[in-house]
Amino acid sequence: MKTQNYILILLIAFSCSMCNSSKKEEKKSTEKTSETKNHKHDALSAKDSLKLVNHQIQVKGEVEFPLQLTVDSLKKMKVVTIDNLKITGKNGEVKREVKVCKGVLLKDILEKAKIKQEDHKDRNFYIVARASDNYKATFSWAELFNNPTGENTFILFEENGKPVKNGEMIAICKNDIKTGPRHVYWLKSIEVYKVK
Ligand SMILES: Nc1nc2c(c(=O)[nH]1)N[C@H]1C(S)=C(S)[C@@H](COP(=O)(O)O)O[C@H]1N2
Ligand SMILES: [Mo]
């Protein structure tokens, strides 16, 4: 009887320890998934990257006239030419240089959509340029409408005479110190929010 009890306790202890180690394994595997997720953009196949392309961008949120913009509709607006655009990464390294590109000022698009402002003091809005991989960049009303950045923030559709790569439209802020962070390819929407 005593030996039987002893064996039973041993069995319970053993199965408990097995249980714990499998939990540890589980945790390790979730950690690995989130790690791969952060770098998923490097591993994208050509087919997957095609899925991220949008033929139109949505201008939405706190605007009087929500818009759907295509490359053709941008071409009908005031098109500007930008020379020698450098895309710099987080360490300041030049990732890409574009000799000449064409686009429209983000400010002009927002003026067309008309931000819903109650009066002249209603200026606390932020604008999110979002891509289909959910990469995003944020602008403030003040930097676009009351700062030189407004003349330097574009939605591009053409690079060196050809359609842009990685989607059909790209948001860029030319006067940022490092231009990579607010360079948004696969652009999907321009969203206007009011600070609550
Ligand atoms: N949609 C989208 N745009 C993006 C990114 C991204 O992952 N998705 N990466 C950004 C970063 S971190 C940089 S530095 C620049 C240039 O990145 P690239 O080397 O992938 O061209 O694009 C930016 N735009
Ligand atoms: Mo980057």
mmCIF file of C-alpha atoms and ligand atoms in Angstrom:
data_model
loop_
_atom_site.group_PDB
_atom_site.id
_atom_site.type_symbol
_atom_site.label_atom_id
_atom_site.label_comp_id
_atom_site.label_asym_id
_atom_site.label_seq_id
_atom_site.Cartn_x
_atom_site.Cartn_y
_atom_site.Cartn_z
ATOM 1 C CA MET A 1 0.000 0.000 0.000
ATOM 2 C CA LYS A 2 2.747 2.465 0.967
ATOM 3 C CA THR A 3 4.803 1.782 -2.169
ATOM 4 C CA GLN A 4 1.688 2.252 -4.283
ATOM 5 C CA ASN A 5 1.141 5.700 -2.753
ATOM 6 C CA TYR A 6 4.766 6.578 -3.352
ATOM 7 C CA ILE A 7 4.526 5.602 -7.013
ATOM 8 C CA LEU A 8 1.324 7.615 -7.365
ATOM 9 C CA ILE A 9 2.987 10.754 -5.929
ATOM 10 C CA LEU A 10 5.966 10.242 -8.220
ATOM 11 C CA LEU A 11 3.648 9.933 -11.218
ATOM 12 C CA ILE A 12 1.769 13.144 -10.314
ATOM 13 C CA ALA A 13 5.023 15.058 -9.807
ATOM 14 C CA PHE A 14 6.346 13.818 -13.130
ATOM 15 C CA SER A 15 3.237 14.764 -15.093
ATOM 16 C CA CYS A 16 3.252 18.249 -13.482
ATOM 17 C CA SER A 17 6.827 18.870 -14.542
ATOM 18 C CA MET A 18 5.988 17.742 -18.103
ATOM 19 C CA CYS A 19 3.095 20.177 -18.113
ATOM 20 C CA ASN A 20 5.356 23.099 -17.125
ATOM 21 C CA SER A 21 7.995 22.371 -19.712
ATOM 22 C CA SER A 22 5.419 22.238 -22.515
ATOM 23 C CA LYS A 23 4.123 25.649 -21.360
ATOM 24 C CA LYS A 24 7.640 27.046 -21.607
ATOM 25 C CA GLU A 25 7.913 25.679 -25.147
ATOM 26 C CA GLU A 26 4.631 27.356 -26.028
ATOM 27 C CA LYS A 27 5.880 30.728 -24.775
ATOM 28 C CA LYS A 28 9.074 30.421 -26.768
ATOM 29 C CA SER A 29 7.135 29.736 -29.948
ATOM 30 C CA THR A 30 4.867 32.811 -29.532
ATOM 31 C CA GLU A 31 7.915 34.987 -28.937
ATOM 32 C CA LYS A 32 9.365 33.703 -32.164
ATOM 33 C CA THR A 33 6.171 34.534 -34.085
ATOM 34 C CA SER A 34 6.156 38.176 -32.957
ATOM 35 C CA GLU A 35 9.815 38.445 -33.867
ATOM 36 C CA THR A 36 9.157 37.250 -37.413
ATOM 37 C CA LYS A 37 6.125 39.557 -37.588
ATOM 38 C CA ASN A 38 8.319 42.632 -37.007
ATOM 39 C CA HIS A 39 10.468 41.729 -39.947
ATOM 40 C CA LYS A 40 7.772 40.300 -42.200
ATOM 41 C CA HIS A 41 8.249 43.088 -44.726
ATOM 42 C CA ASP A 42 11.702 41.743 -45.655
ATOM 43 C CA ALA A 43 10.254 38.321 -46.364
ATOM 44 C CA LEU A 44 7.404 39.474 -48.624
ATOM 45 C CA SER A 45 7.137 37.631 -51.914
ATOM 46 C CA ALA A 46 6.363 39.507 -55.144
ATOM 47 C CA LYS A 47 2.869 38.012 -55.072
ATOM 48 C CA ASP A 48 2.215 39.178 -51.497
ATOM 49 C CA SER A 49 3.510 42.657 -52.197
ATOM 50 C CA LEU A 50 1.073 42.914 -55.150
ATOM 51 C CA LYS A 51 -1.789 42.317 -52.713
ATOM 52 C CA LEU A 52 -0.796 45.502 -50.884
ATOM 53 C CA VAL A 53 -1.229 47.736 -53.945
ATOM 54 C CA ASN A 54 -4.188 50.138 -53.903
ATOM 55 C CA HIS A 55 -5.584 51.742 -57.037
ATOM 56 C CA GLN A 56 -7.149 54.488 -55.003
ATOM 57 C CA ILE A 57 -6.558 56.208 -51.704
ATOM 58 C CA GLN A 58 -9.355 57.200 -49.345
ATOM 59 C CA VAL A 59 -9.386 60.665 -47.824
ATOM 60 C CA LYS A 60 -11.636 60.340 -44.792
ATOM 61 C CA GLY A 61 -12.381 61.300 -41.210
ATOM 62 C CA GLU A 62 -13.153 64.839 -40.151
ATOM 63 C CA VAL A 63 -13.685 66.158 -43.687
ATOM 64 C CA GLU A 64 -16.670 67.730 -45.466
ATOM 65 C CA PHE A 65 -16.009 65.848 -48.715
ATOM 66 C CA PRO A 66 -14.486 62.363 -48.370
ATOM 67 C CA LEU A 67 -12.504 61.577 -51.518
ATOM 68 C CA GLN A 68 -11.301 58.539 -53.447
ATOM 69 C CA LEU A 69 -8.190 59.535 -55.316
ATOM 70 C CA THR A 70 -6.532 57.675 -58.152
ATOM 71 C CA VAL A 71 -3.315 58.519 -59.999
ATOM 72 C CA ASP A 72 -5.526 59.996 -62.745
ATOM 73 C CA SER A 73 -7.368 62.253 -60.339
ATOM 74 C CA LEU A 74 -4.050 63.457 -58.856
ATOM 75 C CA LYS A 75 -2.839 64.287 -62.380
ATOM 76 C CA LYS A 76 -5.851 66.614 -62.753
ATOM 77 C CA MET A 77 -4.764 68.591 -59.674
ATOM 78 C CA LYS A 78 -1.818 70.972 -59.397
ATOM 79 C CA VAL A 79 1.120 68.647 -60.130
ATOM 80 C CA VAL A 80 4.530 69.556 -58.743
ATOM 81 C CA THR A 81 7.942 68.236 -59.729
ATOM 82 C CA ILE A 82 10.433 67.329 -56.991
ATOM 83 C CA ASP A 83 14.125 66.989 -57.831
ATOM 84 C CA ASN A 84 16.757 64.895 -56.061
ATOM 85 C CA LEU A 85 14.637 63.201 -53.444
ATOM 86 C CA LYS A 86 16.699 61.223 -50.932
ATOM 87 C CA ILE A 87 15.149 58.491 -48.797
ATOM 88 C CA THR A 88 17.226 58.222 -45.629
ATOM 89 C CA GLY A 89 16.970 55.465 -43.032
ATOM 90 C CA LYS A 90 16.943 55.680 -39.256
ATOM 91 C CA ASN A 91 20.727 56.028 -39.070
ATOM 92 C CA GLY A 92 20.782 58.730 -41.725
ATOM 93 C CA GLU A 93 22.083 56.418 -44.460
ATOM 94 C CA VAL A 94 20.770 57.144 -47.984
ATOM 95 C CA LYS A 95 18.592 54.178 -48.932
ATOM 96 C CA ARG A 96 17.451 55.463 -52.282
ATOM 97 C CA GLU A 97 17.827 58.561 -54.437
ATOM 98 C CA VAL A 98 15.252 59.677 -56.986
ATOM 99 C CA LYS A 99 16.383 62.159 -59.650
ATOM 100 C CA VAL A 100 12.925 63.534 -60.393
ATOM 101 C CA CYS A 101 9.431 62.719 -59.208
ATOM 102 C CA LYS A 102 5.918 64.080 -59.555
ATOM 103 C CA GLY A 103 3.127 64.481 -57.063
ATOM 104 C CA VAL A 104 0.548 66.706 -55.422
ATOM 105 C CA LEU A 105 0.817 68.622 -52.152
ATOM 106 C CA LEU A 106 -0.957 66.833 -49.293
ATOM 107 C CA LYS A 107 -2.180 70.298 -48.298
ATOM 108 C CA ASP A 108 -3.986 70.697 -51.646
ATOM 109 C CA ILE A 109 -5.716 67.344 -51.163
ATOM 110 C CA LEU A 110 -6.846 68.330 -47.671
ATOM 111 C CA GLU A 111 -8.113 71.684 -48.959
ATOM 112 C CA LYS A 112 -10.168 69.823 -51.541
ATOM 113 C CA ALA A 113 -11.608 67.473 -48.891
ATOM 114 C CA LYS A 114 -12.084 70.466 -46.528
ATOM 115 C CA ILE A 115 -11.296 69.685 -42.897
ATOM 116 C CA LYS A 116 -14.386 70.221 -40.707
ATOM 117 C CA GLN A 117 -13.306 73.264 -38.702
ATOM 118 C CA GLU A 118 -15.833 74.992 -36.460
ATOM 119 C CA ASP A 119 -14.011 78.311 -36.235
ATOM 120 C CA HIS A 120 -10.500 79.712 -36.647
ATOM 121 C CA LYS A 121 -9.427 78.344 -33.260
ATOM 122 C CA ASP A 122 -10.417 74.805 -34.258
ATOM 123 C CA ARG A 123 -6.950 73.825 -35.456
ATOM 124 C CA ASN A 124 -6.048 70.730 -33.452
ATOM 125 C CA PHE A 125 -6.195 68.038 -36.075
ATOM 126 C CA TYR A 126 -3.744 65.279 -36.960
ATOM 127 C CA ILE A 127 -3.496 63.574 -40.311
ATOM 128 C CA VAL A 128 -2.475 59.934 -40.688
ATOM 129 C CA ALA A 129 -1.082 58.599 -43.972
ATOM 130 C CA ARG A 130 -1.706 54.844 -43.723
ATOM 131 C CA ALA A 131 -0.454 52.010 -45.941
ATOM 132 C CA SER A 132 -2.083 48.646 -46.589
ATOM 133 C CA ASP A 133 0.566 46.907 -44.446
ATOM 134 C CA ASN A 134 -0.589 49.317 -41.684
ATOM 135 C CA TYR A 135 2.674 51.283 -41.749
ATOM 136 C CA LYS A 136 1.752 54.894 -41.014
ATOM 137 C CA ALA A 137 3.026 58.449 -40.653
ATOM 138 C CA THR A 138 1.410 61.345 -38.805
ATOM 139 C CA PHE A 139 1.236 65.047 -39.669
ATOM 140 C CA SER A 140 -0.288 67.880 -37.702
ATOM 141 C CA TRP A 141 -2.604 70.588 -38.991
ATOM 142 C CA ALA A 142 -0.087 73.248 -37.912
ATOM 143 C CA GLU A 143 2.889 71.791 -39.760
ATOM 144 C CA LEU A 144 0.878 71.417 -42.973
ATOM 145 C CA PHE A 145 -1.008 74.735 -42.879
ATOM 146 C CA ASN A 146 1.226 77.040 -40.838
ATOM 147 C CA ASN A 147 4.761 75.828 -41.456
ATOM 148 C CA PRO A 148 7.145 75.290 -44.425
ATOM 149 C CA THR A 149 6.496 71.516 -44.080
ATOM 150 C CA GLY A 150 3.179 72.172 -45.849
ATOM 151 C CA GLU A 151 5.109 73.017 -49.031
ATOM 152 C CA ASN A 152 7.257 69.896 -48.627
ATOM 153 C CA THR A 153 4.708 67.147 -48.046
ATOM 154 C CA PHE A 154 3.588 65.328 -51.169
ATOM 155 C CA ILE A 155 1.623 62.400 -52.458
ATOM 156 C CA LEU A 156 3.835 61.043 -55.240
ATOM 157 C CA PHE A 157 2.724 59.002 -58.219
ATOM 158 C CA GLU A 158 5.688 59.177 -60.599
ATOM 159 C CA GLU A 159 9.436 58.531 -60.286
ATOM 160 C CA ASN A 160 11.851 59.225 -63.144
ATOM 161 C CA GLY A 161 8.984 59.298 -65.633
ATOM 162 C CA LYS A 162 7.558 55.957 -64.477
ATOM 163 C CA PRO A 163 4.767 54.997 -62.037
ATOM 164 C CA VAL A 164 6.105 54.689 -58.476
ATOM 165 C CA LYS A 165 7.009 51.212 -57.238
ATOM 166 C CA ASN A 166 5.520 49.594 -54.113
ATOM 167 C CA GLY A 167 1.966 50.714 -54.734
ATOM 168 C CA GLU A 168 0.623 53.505 -56.919
ATOM 169 C CA MET A 169 0.970 56.439 -54.522
ATOM 170 C CA ILE A 170 3.541 57.354 -51.875
ATOM 171 C CA ALA A 171 3.429 59.977 -49.104
ATOM 172 C CA ILE A 172 6.678 61.822 -48.419
ATOM 173 C CA CYS A 173 7.863 64.758 -46.344
ATOM 174 C CA LYS A 174 10.891 66.169 -48.168
ATOM 175 C CA ASN A 175 12.194 68.411 -45.372
ATOM 176 C CA ASP A 176 12.287 65.764 -42.639
ATOM 177 C CA ILE A 177 15.829 65.226 -41.286
ATOM 178 C CA LYS A 178 15.484 61.507 -42.038
ATOM 179 C CA THR A 179 12.968 61.045 -44.828
ATOM 180 C CA GLY A 180 12.469 57.256 -44.412
ATOM 181 C CA PRO A 181 10.001 57.377 -41.503
ATOM 182 C CA ARG A 182 7.421 59.598 -43.263
ATOM 183 C CA HIS A 183 7.901 57.915 -46.641
ATOM 184 C CA VAL A 184 4.765 55.759 -46.862
ATOM 185 C CA TYR A 185 4.515 53.389 -49.797
ATOM 186 C CA TRP A 186 1.453 51.193 -50.514
ATOM 187 C CA LEU A 187 -0.537 54.256 -49.441
ATOM 188 C CA LYS A 188 -4.147 53.381 -48.703
ATOM 189 C CA SER A 189 -5.720 56.277 -46.817
ATOM 190 C CA ILE A 190 -5.320 59.801 -45.555
ATOM 191 C CA GLU A 191 -7.237 60.094 -42.312
ATOM 192 C CA VAL A 192 -8.128 63.330 -40.545
ATOM 193 C CA TYR A 193 -8.695 63.214 -36.793
ATOM 194 C CA LYS A 194 -9.529 65.917 -34.297
ATOM 195 C CA VAL A 195 -7.715 65.994 -30.957
ATOM 196 C CA LYS A 196 -10.399 65.317 -28.367
HETATM 197 N N1 LIG B 1 4.117 50.846 -46.333
HETATM 198 C C1 LIG B 1 5.348 50.926 -45.814
HETATM 199 N N2 LIG B 1 6.078 52.037 -45.989
HETATM 200 C C2 LIG B 1 7.319 52.149 -45.430
HETATM 201 C C3 LIG B 1 7.877 51.100 -44.667
HETATM 202 C C4 LIG B 1 7.070 49.938 -44.495
HETATM 203 O O1 LIG B 1 7.455 48.958 -43.826
HETATM 204 N N3 LIG B 1 5.833 49.893 -45.072
HETATM 205 N N4 LIG B 1 9.152 51.242 -44.130
HETATM 206 C C5 LIG B 1 9.614 52.629 -43.909
HETATM 207 C C6 LIG B 1 11.020 52.739 -43.548
HETATM 208 S S1 LIG B 1 11.424 52.217 -41.991
HETATM 209 C C7 LIG B 1 11.960 53.348 -44.376
HETATM 210 S S2 LIG B 1 13.526 53.659 -43.860
HETATM 211 C C8 LIG B 1 11.600 53.759 -45.755
HETATM 212 C C9 LIG B 1 12.516 53.117 -46.748
HETATM 213 O O2 LIG B 1 12.353 51.760 -46.545
HETATM 214 P P1 LIG B 1 12.727 50.666 -47.599
HETATM 215 O O3 LIG B 1 14.166 50.383 -47.357
HETATM 216 O O4 LIG B 1 11.821 49.533 -47.248
HETATM 217 O O5 LIG B 1 12.459 51.224 -48.961
HETATM 218 O O6 LIG B 1 10.274 53.413 -46.103
HETATM 219 C C10 LIG B 1 9.321 53.556 -45.080
HETATM 220 N N5 LIG B 1 8.022 53.280 -45.621
HETATM 221 MO MO MO B 2 13.615 52.792 -41.688
#
